[in-house]
Short mmCIF file of C-alpha atoms and ligand atoms in Angstrom, two decimals:
data_model
loop_
_atom_site.label_atom_id
_atom_site.label_comp_id
_atom_site.label_asym_id
_atom_site.label_seq_id
_atom_site.Cartn_x
_atom_site.Cartn_y
_atom_site.Cartn_z
CA MET C 10 29.10 -2.19 39.13
CA PRO C 11 32.30 -0.71 38.48
CA LEU C 12 32.62 -0.61 34.87
CA THR C 13 29.72 -2.25 32.59
CA ILE C 14 30.07 -2.21 28.66
CA LEU C 15 27.04 -2.51 26.91
CA VAL C 16 27.42 -3.43 22.86
CA GLY C 17 25.02 -4.02 19.91
CA ALA C 18 25.81 -7.73 19.13
CA GLN C 19 24.06 -7.36 15.51
CA TRP C 20 24.20 -4.89 12.97
CA GLY C 21 22.86 -1.80 15.89
CA ASP C 22 19.07 -0.96 16.42
CA GLU C 23 18.93 -3.91 18.92
CA GLY C 24 16.87 -1.18 21.02
CA LYS C 25 20.36 0.11 23.73
CA GLY C 26 18.86 3.36 24.15
CA ARG C 27 16.10 1.57 26.23
CA ILE C 28 18.87 -0.89 27.93
CA VAL C 29 20.58 2.23 29.23
CA ASP C 30 17.78 3.56 30.66
CA TRP C 31 16.87 0.57 32.16
CA LEU C 32 20.75 0.63 33.43
CA SER C 33 21.39 4.27 34.09
CA ALA C 34 18.91 3.64 37.18
CA GLN C 35 22.22 2.11 39.07
CA ALA C 36 24.49 3.60 37.33
CA ASP C 37 26.42 6.97 38.75
CA VAL C 38 27.37 7.70 35.21
CA VAL C 39 26.62 6.50 31.64
CA ALA C 40 29.30 7.24 28.51
CA ARG C 41 29.24 6.64 24.99
CA PHE C 42 32.57 5.66 23.89
CA ASN C 43 32.11 5.51 19.39
CA GLY C 44 30.22 6.88 16.56
CA GLY C 45 28.29 10.02 16.14
CA ASP C 46 24.41 11.48 14.93
CA ASN C 47 24.47 8.19 12.85
CA ALA C 48 23.41 6.57 15.69
CA GLY C 49 19.25 7.24 17.26
CA HIS C 50 18.03 6.39 20.36
CA THR C 51 14.03 6.17 21.42
CA VAL C 52 13.58 6.26 25.04
CA THR C 53 9.51 6.32 25.75
CA VAL C 54 8.76 7.58 29.62
CA GLY C 55 4.97 7.69 29.83
CA SER C 56 3.73 10.16 27.28
CA GLN C 57 7.17 11.28 26.32
CA THR C 58 9.38 9.97 23.61
CA PHE C 59 12.38 11.25 23.61
CA LYS C 60 15.05 11.06 20.15
CA LEU C 61 18.36 10.97 21.13
CA HIS C 62 21.15 10.74 18.73
CA LEU C 63 24.67 11.54 21.15
CA ILE C 64 23.80 12.22 24.68
CA PRO C 65 23.63 8.75 26.45
CA SER C 66 19.92 7.66 27.29
CA GLY C 67 20.52 7.72 30.91
CA VAL C 68 20.40 11.69 31.35
CA ILE C 69 16.98 10.96 31.31
CA HIS C 70 17.29 9.81 34.57
CA PRO C 71 17.94 12.58 37.37
CA ARG C 72 20.92 10.57 38.41
CA PRO C 73 23.84 9.50 36.54
CA ALA C 74 26.44 11.96 34.97
CA CYS C 75 26.49 11.51 31.18
CA VAL C 76 29.98 11.76 29.39
CA LEU C 77 30.64 11.53 25.20
CA GLY C 78 34.41 9.75 24.98
CA ASN C 79 37.28 10.77 22.93
CA GLY C 80 35.86 7.28 20.39
CA MET C 81 33.24 9.80 19.31
CA VAL C 82 32.79 12.17 16.26
CA ILE C 83 30.65 15.55 17.02
CA ASN C 84 28.41 17.38 15.12
CA PRO C 85 28.11 20.39 17.86
CA GLU C 86 24.92 21.71 16.11
CA THR C 87 23.27 18.08 16.95
CA LEU C 88 24.57 18.57 20.50
CA LEU C 89 23.58 21.55 20.61
CA ASN C 90 19.85 20.57 19.41
CA GLU C 91 19.59 17.73 21.93
CA MET C 92 20.73 19.89 24.85
CA ALA C 93 18.06 22.72 24.09
CA SER C 94 15.24 19.79 23.91
CA LEU C 95 16.33 18.04 27.15
CA LYS C 96 16.71 21.37 28.60
CA ALA C 97 12.94 22.19 27.88
CA ALA C 98 11.73 19.14 29.08
CA GLY C 99 13.36 19.91 32.48
CA ILE C 100 16.18 17.59 32.49
CA ASN C 101 19.29 18.69 33.73
CA VAL C 102 22.21 19.50 30.99
CA SER C 103 24.60 21.47 32.58
CA PRO C 104 28.34 21.17 32.52
CA ALA C 105 28.49 19.93 35.93
CA ARG C 106 26.29 16.70 34.28
CA LEU C 107 26.82 16.49 30.84
CA ARG C 108 30.97 16.03 29.96
CA VAL C 109 32.63 16.07 26.45
CA SER C 110 36.20 14.45 25.66
CA HIS C 111 38.84 17.39 24.55
CA ALA C 112 40.06 14.14 22.16
CA ALA C 113 36.59 13.53 20.51
CA HIS C 114 36.59 15.01 16.93
CA LEU C 115 34.13 17.53 15.31
CA ILE C 116 31.96 16.63 12.34
CA THR C 117 31.55 19.67 10.08
CA PRO C 118 29.35 20.04 6.98
CA ALA C 119 32.34 19.30 5.12
CA HIS C 120 32.30 15.96 6.24
CA ARG C 121 28.84 15.50 5.55
CA ALA C 122 29.02 16.92 2.40
CA LEU C 123 31.97 14.68 1.54
CA ASP C 124 30.27 11.47 2.93
CA GLN C 125 27.21 12.29 0.89
CA ALA C 126 29.25 12.72 -2.13
CA GLN C 127 31.50 9.66 -1.75
CA GLU C 128 28.18 7.65 -1.33
CA ARG C 129 26.72 9.55 -4.70
CA ALA C 130 30.11 8.51 -6.79
CA ARG C 131 30.07 4.96 -5.33
CA GLY C 132 26.99 4.18 -7.13
CA LEU C 133 25.68 0.73 -6.83
CA GLY C 134 28.40 -0.23 -4.59
CA LYS C 135 27.06 2.31 -2.13
CA ILE C 136 26.94 1.41 1.74
CA GLY C 137 23.78 3.10 2.28
CA THR C 138 25.79 5.21 5.28
CA THR C 139 23.21 7.79 7.21
CA GLY C 140 25.01 10.59 5.37
CA ARG C 141 26.11 12.37 8.48
CA GLY C 142 29.81 12.54 8.17
CA ILE C 143 31.06 10.05 9.88
CA GLY C 144 33.27 8.23 7.73
CA PRO C 145 35.16 11.46 6.64
CA ALA C 146 35.21 12.40 9.83
CA TYR C 147 37.01 9.57 11.00
CA THR C 148 39.58 9.57 7.97
CA ASP C 149 40.19 13.06 8.97
CA LYS C 150 41.19 11.48 12.26
CA ALA C 151 43.70 8.75 10.78
CA SER C 152 44.91 11.06 8.60
CA ARG C 153 46.14 13.12 11.63
CA ARG C 154 44.58 16.02 10.30
CA GLY C 155 41.24 16.14 12.08
CA LEU C 156 39.73 18.47 14.44
CA ARG C 157 39.66 17.91 18.00
CA LEU C 158 37.20 19.46 20.59
CA GLU C 159 39.86 21.07 22.36
CA GLU C 160 40.85 23.20 19.32
CA MET C 161 37.74 24.82 20.19
CA LEU C 162 38.69 26.53 23.44
CA ASP C 163 41.26 29.09 21.84
CA PRO C 164 38.71 30.82 19.65
CA PRO C 165 41.11 32.70 17.50
CA ALA C 166 42.96 29.51 16.07
CA PHE C 167 40.21 27.40 15.97
CA ALA C 168 38.69 30.08 13.76
CA ALA C 169 41.40 29.70 11.24
CA ARG C 170 41.51 25.97 11.43
CA MET C 171 38.14 25.56 10.33
CA ALA C 172 38.13 27.84 7.28
CA SER C 173 41.52 25.83 6.18
CA HIS C 174 39.44 22.58 6.63
CA ILE C 175 36.53 23.90 4.65
CA ARG C 176 38.64 25.34 2.29
CA GLU C 177 40.70 22.22 1.64
CA THR C 178 37.92 20.22 1.76
CA ASN C 179 36.07 22.26 -0.93
CA MET C 180 39.42 21.80 -3.33
CA VAL C 181 38.33 17.23 -2.93
CA LEU C 182 34.73 18.32 -3.09
CA GLN C 183 35.19 19.86 -6.93
CA SER C 184 37.83 18.49 -8.21
CA LEU C 185 37.24 14.96 -7.03
CA TYR C 186 33.19 14.67 -6.98
CA ALA C 187 32.10 17.90 -8.87
CA ALA C 188 30.13 19.32 -6.06
CA ASP C 189 29.37 22.72 -4.64
CA PRO C 190 31.58 24.16 -2.50
CA LEU C 191 31.17 24.92 0.94
CA ASP C 192 31.13 29.07 2.23
CA ALA C 193 34.36 28.51 4.57
CA ASP C 194 34.38 32.12 6.43
CA LYS C 195 30.31 31.62 6.83
CA LEU C 196 30.79 28.39 8.63
CA SER C 197 33.96 29.16 10.40
CA GLU C 198 31.76 31.98 11.68
CA GLU C 199 29.39 30.00 12.85
CA TYR C 200 31.44 27.43 14.26
CA ALA C 201 33.32 29.82 16.07
CA ALA C 202 29.61 30.53 17.88
CA TYR C 203 29.49 27.13 18.71
CA ALA C 204 32.55 26.41 20.01
CA GLU C 205 31.62 29.56 22.67
CA LYS C 206 28.30 27.30 23.76
CA LEU C 207 30.22 24.30 23.65
CA ALA C 208 33.63 25.45 25.91
CA PRO C 209 32.43 24.63 29.52
CA TYR C 210 31.08 21.05 28.29
CA ILE C 211 34.60 19.92 27.18
CA SER C 212 37.44 17.92 29.65
CA ASP C 213 39.51 15.20 29.95
CA VAL C 214 36.73 12.85 30.51
CA SER C 215 39.48 9.83 31.14
CA ALA C 216 40.43 11.65 34.26
CA PHE C 217 36.53 12.17 35.76
CA LEU C 218 36.03 8.44 34.35
CA ALA C 219 39.08 7.00 36.20
CA ARG C 220 38.49 8.81 39.47
CA ALA C 221 34.55 7.80 39.44
CA LEU C 222 35.43 4.15 39.59
CA SER C 223 38.34 4.44 42.06
CA GLU C 224 35.65 6.33 43.99
CA GLY C 225 33.52 3.06 43.84
CA LYS C 226 30.88 4.64 41.36
CA GLY C 227 29.09 2.65 39.15
CA VAL C 228 29.98 3.37 35.57
CA LEU C 229 28.03 2.14 32.25
CA ALA C 230 29.80 2.06 28.81
CA GLU C 231 27.62 2.86 26.26
CA GLY C 232 28.11 1.56 22.38
CA ALA C 233 26.20 2.79 19.54
CA GLN C 234 25.96 0.92 16.14
CA GLY C 235 27.00 -2.92 16.98
CA THR C 236 29.78 -5.62 16.32
CA LEU C 237 28.73 -6.32 12.96
CA LEU C 238 29.13 -2.69 11.59
CA ASP C 239 32.50 -2.49 13.24
CA LEU C 240 35.12 -1.13 11.68
CA ASP C 241 37.87 -3.71 12.15
CA HIS C 242 35.33 -7.30 12.87
CA GLY C 243 31.63 -6.24 10.83
CA THR C 244 31.15 -7.17 7.34
CA TYR C 245 33.74 -5.07 5.79
CA PRO C 246 33.25 -2.75 3.83
CA PHE C 247 29.79 -2.17 5.00
CA VAL C 248 30.83 -0.87 8.35
CA THR C 249 30.82 2.10 10.17
CA SER C 250 33.83 4.15 10.77
CA SER C 251 34.45 3.29 14.46
CA SER C 252 35.01 0.43 16.81
CA PRO C 253 31.56 -0.44 18.51
CA THR C 254 32.98 -3.72 19.97
CA ALA C 255 33.35 -3.55 23.82
CA PRO C 256 37.16 -3.11 23.39
CA GLY C 257 36.23 0.32 21.58
CA ALA C 258 34.75 1.68 25.25
CA LEU C 259 38.02 1.25 26.48
CA VAL C 260 40.41 2.87 23.64
CA GLY C 261 37.02 5.35 23.20
CA LEU C 262 36.75 6.51 27.09
CA GLY C 263 40.41 6.10 27.75
CA LEU C 264 40.10 3.51 30.77
CA GLY C 265 42.09 0.51 31.33
CA ILE C 266 41.19 -3.33 30.81
CA LEU C 267 41.39 -4.73 34.09
CA ARG C 268 38.07 -2.23 35.31
CA VAL C 269 35.81 -4.30 33.09
CA GLU C 270 33.50 -6.19 35.00
CA ARG C 271 30.36 -7.02 32.84
CA VAL C 272 30.10 -7.09 29.04
CA ILE C 273 26.35 -7.00 28.12
CA GLY C 274 25.28 -8.07 24.24
CA ALA C 275 22.10 -6.30 23.08
CA THR C 276 20.27 -8.65 20.51
CA LYS C 277 16.98 -8.67 19.13
CA ALA C 278 15.33 -11.69 19.26
CA PHE C 279 15.19 -11.60 15.34
CA GLN C 280 17.62 -9.77 12.90
CA THR C 281 17.56 -6.77 11.44
CA ARG C 282 20.10 -4.31 9.38
CA VAL C 283 19.65 -0.50 7.53
CA GLY C 284 21.62 -0.17 4.81
CA GLU C 285 23.85 -1.95 2.51
CA GLY C 286 25.66 -5.40 2.98
CA PRO C 287 25.20 -9.05 3.29
CA PHE C 288 22.47 -10.59 5.53
CA PRO C 289 22.61 -14.40 5.05
CA THR C 290 18.94 -14.64 7.08
CA GLU C 291 17.13 -11.85 5.89
CA VAL C 292 13.45 -12.41 4.93
CA SER C 293 10.51 -11.25 3.00
CA GLY C 294 6.61 -11.25 2.43
CA ALA C 295 4.43 -11.96 5.06
CA VAL C 296 7.09 -12.72 7.81
CA ALA C 297 9.03 -9.44 7.16
CA GLY C 298 5.91 -7.34 7.47
CA HIS C 299 5.05 -9.15 11.00
CA LEU C 300 9.04 -8.26 12.26
CA ARG C 301 9.16 -4.89 10.74
CA GLY C 302 5.86 -3.53 11.63
CA THR C 303 3.92 -0.68 9.22
CA GLY C 304 5.92 2.09 10.87
CA ALA C 305 2.70 3.38 12.71
CA ASN C 306 4.35 2.73 16.32
CA PRO C 307 8.04 4.63 16.66
CA TRP C 308 9.34 1.11 17.99
CA ASP C 309 8.61 -0.19 14.28
CA GLU C 310 11.43 -0.99 12.27
CA PHE C 311 12.03 2.18 10.66
CA GLY C 312 15.37 3.90 11.18
CA THR C 313 15.30 6.48 13.94
CA THR C 314 18.03 8.63 12.09
CA THR C 315 17.06 8.50 8.55
CA GLY C 316 13.62 6.74 8.59
CA ARG C 317 14.77 3.67 6.34
CA PRO C 318 12.53 0.96 6.46
CA ARG C 319 14.91 -1.95 7.87
CA ARG C 320 15.77 -5.42 6.31
CA VAL C 321 14.37 -8.05 8.62
CA GLY C 322 15.27 -11.57 9.04
CA TRP C 323 15.85 -14.53 11.04
CA LEU C 324 18.18 -14.71 14.52
CA ASP C 325 21.80 -15.49 13.58
CA GLY C 326 23.17 -17.64 15.99
CA VAL C 327 26.56 -17.95 14.08
CA LEU C 328 26.90 -14.10 14.14
CA LEU C 329 25.33 -14.14 17.57
CA ARG C 330 28.18 -16.87 18.87
CA TYR C 331 30.70 -14.73 16.76
CA ALA C 332 29.45 -11.53 18.31
CA VAL C 333 30.07 -13.25 22.21
CA ARG C 334 33.72 -14.09 20.92
CA VAL C 335 34.63 -10.63 19.43
CA ASN C 336 33.12 -8.52 22.28
CA GLY C 337 34.00 -11.55 25.32
CA LEU C 338 30.45 -10.88 26.28
CA THR C 339 29.40 -11.79 29.78
CA GLU C 340 25.59 -12.04 29.01
CA LEU C 341 22.76 -11.17 26.79
CA ILE C 342 19.60 -8.95 26.83
CA LEU C 343 17.31 -10.11 24.25
CA THR C 344 14.70 -7.19 23.37
CA LYS C 345 11.45 -7.39 21.60
CA LEU C 346 10.55 -11.05 22.15
CA ASP C 347 6.93 -9.88 22.21
CA VAL C 348 7.22 -9.09 18.40
CA LEU C 349 7.06 -12.87 17.38
CA SER C 350 3.60 -13.35 19.16
CA GLY C 351 1.55 -14.43 16.32
CA LEU C 352 4.21 -16.38 14.09
CA GLU C 353 3.04 -20.07 13.90
CA THR C 354 6.91 -21.49 13.36
CA LEU C 355 10.39 -19.63 14.31
CA ARG C 356 13.47 -20.11 12.80
CA ILE C 357 16.90 -19.80 14.27
CA CYS C 358 20.36 -20.12 11.79
CA THR C 359 22.52 -22.67 14.03
CA ALA C 360 24.99 -23.15 11.68
CA TYR C 361 26.08 -22.28 7.99
CA ARG C 362 26.65 -24.56 4.98
CA SER C 363 28.82 -23.99 1.94
CA ALA C 364 29.87 -26.12 -0.58
CA GLY C 365 27.79 -28.85 1.47
CA LYS C 366 30.26 -28.07 4.01
CA PRO C 367 28.84 -27.52 7.54
CA TYR C 368 30.25 -24.45 9.75
CA THR C 369 29.44 -23.31 12.95
CA ASP C 370 31.95 -20.72 13.05
CA LEU C 371 33.14 -18.10 10.55
CA PRO C 372 36.26 -19.56 8.87
CA LEU C 373 37.58 -15.79 8.11
CA GLY C 374 34.77 -13.49 9.90
CA PRO C 375 31.95 -12.00 8.41
CA ALA C 376 33.13 -9.55 5.94
CA ASP C 377 32.10 -12.23 3.00
CA LEU C 378 29.27 -14.29 3.75
CA SER C 379 28.42 -14.69 0.57
CA PRO C 380 29.39 -18.79 0.14
CA PHE C 381 27.19 -19.37 3.13
CA GLU C 382 23.74 -20.24 3.22
CA PRO C 383 21.49 -20.75 6.62
CA VAL C 384 20.62 -23.90 8.00
CA TYR C 385 17.79 -23.92 9.96
CA GLU C 386 16.52 -24.94 13.02
CA GLU C 387 12.56 -24.50 13.65
CA LEU C 388 10.84 -23.83 16.84
CA PRO C 389 7.21 -24.02 17.56
CA GLY C 390 5.77 -19.92 17.79
CA TRP C 391 3.23 -18.92 20.65
CA GLN C 392 0.08 -16.80 19.89
CA GLU C 393 -0.43 -15.30 23.61
CA ASP C 394 0.58 -11.41 23.90
CA LEU C 395 3.57 -11.81 26.06
CA SER C 396 3.37 -7.05 26.78
CA ALA C 397 1.61 -8.12 30.36
CA VAL C 398 4.09 -10.74 31.66
CA ARG C 399 7.16 -9.81 33.74
CA ARG C 400 8.39 -13.25 35.36
CA ARG C 401 9.85 -15.89 32.92
CA GLN C 402 7.89 -18.48 34.41
CA ASP C 403 5.12 -16.97 33.26
CA LEU C 404 6.22 -16.44 29.43
CA PRO C 405 4.68 -19.53 27.30
CA ALA C 406 6.51 -22.53 27.10
CA ALA C 407 6.98 -22.20 23.19
CA ALA C 408 8.74 -18.63 24.30
CA ARG C 409 11.03 -20.38 27.46
CA ARG C 410 12.22 -22.97 24.99
CA TYR C 411 13.29 -20.34 22.24
CA LEU C 412 15.32 -18.11 25.17
CA GLU C 413 16.76 -21.46 26.79
CA ARG C 414 17.92 -22.17 22.44
CA ILE C 415 19.73 -18.95 22.44
CA GLU C 416 21.50 -19.40 26.02
CA THR C 417 22.28 -22.78 24.36
CA LEU C 418 23.80 -21.28 20.85
CA SER C 419 25.29 -18.34 22.40
CA GLY C 420 26.64 -19.86 25.44
CA ILE C 421 25.83 -16.93 27.89
CA PRO C 422 22.73 -16.86 29.69
CA ILE C 423 20.29 -13.90 28.81
CA ARG C 424 19.74 -11.53 31.87
CA LEU C 425 16.56 -9.55 30.83
CA VAL C 426 13.94 -9.81 27.88
CA THR C 427 12.21 -6.20 26.54
CA VAL C 428 8.38 -7.58 25.93
CA GLY C 429 6.90 -3.88 24.95
CA ALA C 430 8.33 -0.12 24.49
CA GLU C 431 7.62 0.97 27.57
CA ARG C 432 10.12 1.35 30.36
CA SER C 433 7.65 -1.28 32.98
CA GLN C 434 7.58 -4.17 29.69
CA VAL C 435 11.36 -6.16 31.18
CA VAL C 436 11.51 -9.86 32.35
CA GLU C 437 14.10 -10.43 34.59
CA THR C 438 15.39 -13.64 33.17
CA SER C 439 18.29 -14.65 35.88
P1 IMP E 139 27.74 5.60 8.65
O1 IMP E 139 28.13 5.34 10.08
O2 IMP E 139 26.94 6.58 8.39
O3 IMP E 139 29.11 6.01 8.19
O4 IMP E 139 27.19 3.80 7.80
C1 IMP E 139 27.36 3.05 8.12
C2 IMP E 139 26.65 1.90 8.06
O5 IMP E 139 26.52 1.69 9.38
C3 IMP E 139 25.56 2.15 7.12
O6 IMP E 139 25.12 0.67 6.71
C4 IMP E 139 24.12 2.37 8.16
O7 IMP E 139 22.92 1.99 7.86
C5 IMP E 139 24.81 1.98 9.57
N1 IMP E 139 24.60 2.47 10.87
C6 IMP E 139 25.33 3.73 10.90
N2 IMP E 139 24.86 3.93 12.45
C7 IMP E 139 24.20 3.13 12.63
C8 IMP E 139 23.01 3.03 13.72
O8 IMP E 139 23.24 3.64 14.40
N3 IMP E 139 21.89 1.49 13.66
C9 IMP E 139 22.10 1.05 12.52
N4 IMP E 139 22.46 1.21 11.55
C10 IMP E 139 23.66 2.17 11.52
#
């Protein structure tokens, strides 16, 4: 296992945390490369459930080192809270194990305030962001006025930079959005305290990862969000502000392309989306209720970060093929197959139609899907409970046929299927 990249093949929430947990048993290092605390992973181990937003879920295993890459935007308060709760559960989060890139950018309360003010101002055209300050932090990065974590290593200079960042953002908040200003002195003091706590964790993670790979260690690069939320390749403008696709792993960790061995795409057995934006195979009514669940279980379709009910729909084969292409996926991991049990008939979107013409590929990418209508293929469902199945040959014939259809449509094999929230509820399929 040299460098393996794991990305979401849909709009995020594909169950990557769970997969990282599974793959981490063989990894020496797990490295997250994009996004911030807009992401949320729930990992269940026995009776313990962990909710993580920044630290890779590989941390739950005793072995792998954990890395937060330069492609991330980091809210230090969230990071320190996560570290404290892991420590309280007896998990090692010492600086020898957890490393944070010096070149990652900070998210501040000013970024959060701006994110929320901008969403309010968008009105009906809102993106449905998580309100965590992600967009404004990446905007500052691209505008070359962002705060990098390495600045925390020089406390007096950092305090001054922080105060001027808050004052500058206050001007925008007040004049453009009529929002309340933030207290620059108080926040600069608060962030100086965070700097002191985080300083031992900050280093050049690219050098650490390159060394690990040269020593023959296995590195798992974990993407947050998903392909269709990618700033370049997603359903723009209803996207996040980072690069959750596989090439983002190389830029977001500082690694060369020839290191990559496998690129795994995580996809649900159906489709979900949280926030606004196009969703051609979205359903409502009884099927939606079946796919979403009631919210009684932590794995039901309600956001880990925001608690919002997710939009749900049939698996979209056109968008899946697109994800295979832009990521260079070599294999799929299919999650939540068990949720489909009990549906009489399943549908898969195999093509789109526009003005009477069929499309199996997207002529201009997924930004504007409004001209298209999904073309469905119907497959028989199954009634059996899958939660105890562990071998592909033991799945009901209709479930096996569903997997085969997805492999044909995507052109790549399914390596693993999850059939329940517990660590052991997986079917290794090839
Ligand atoms: P932002 O990343 O908070 O700016 O939100 C931009 C879009 O990405 C919104 O539609 C969010 O709902 C969506 N989004 C951000 N993070 C996640 C995630 O981890 N899972 C699913 N959707 C996400």
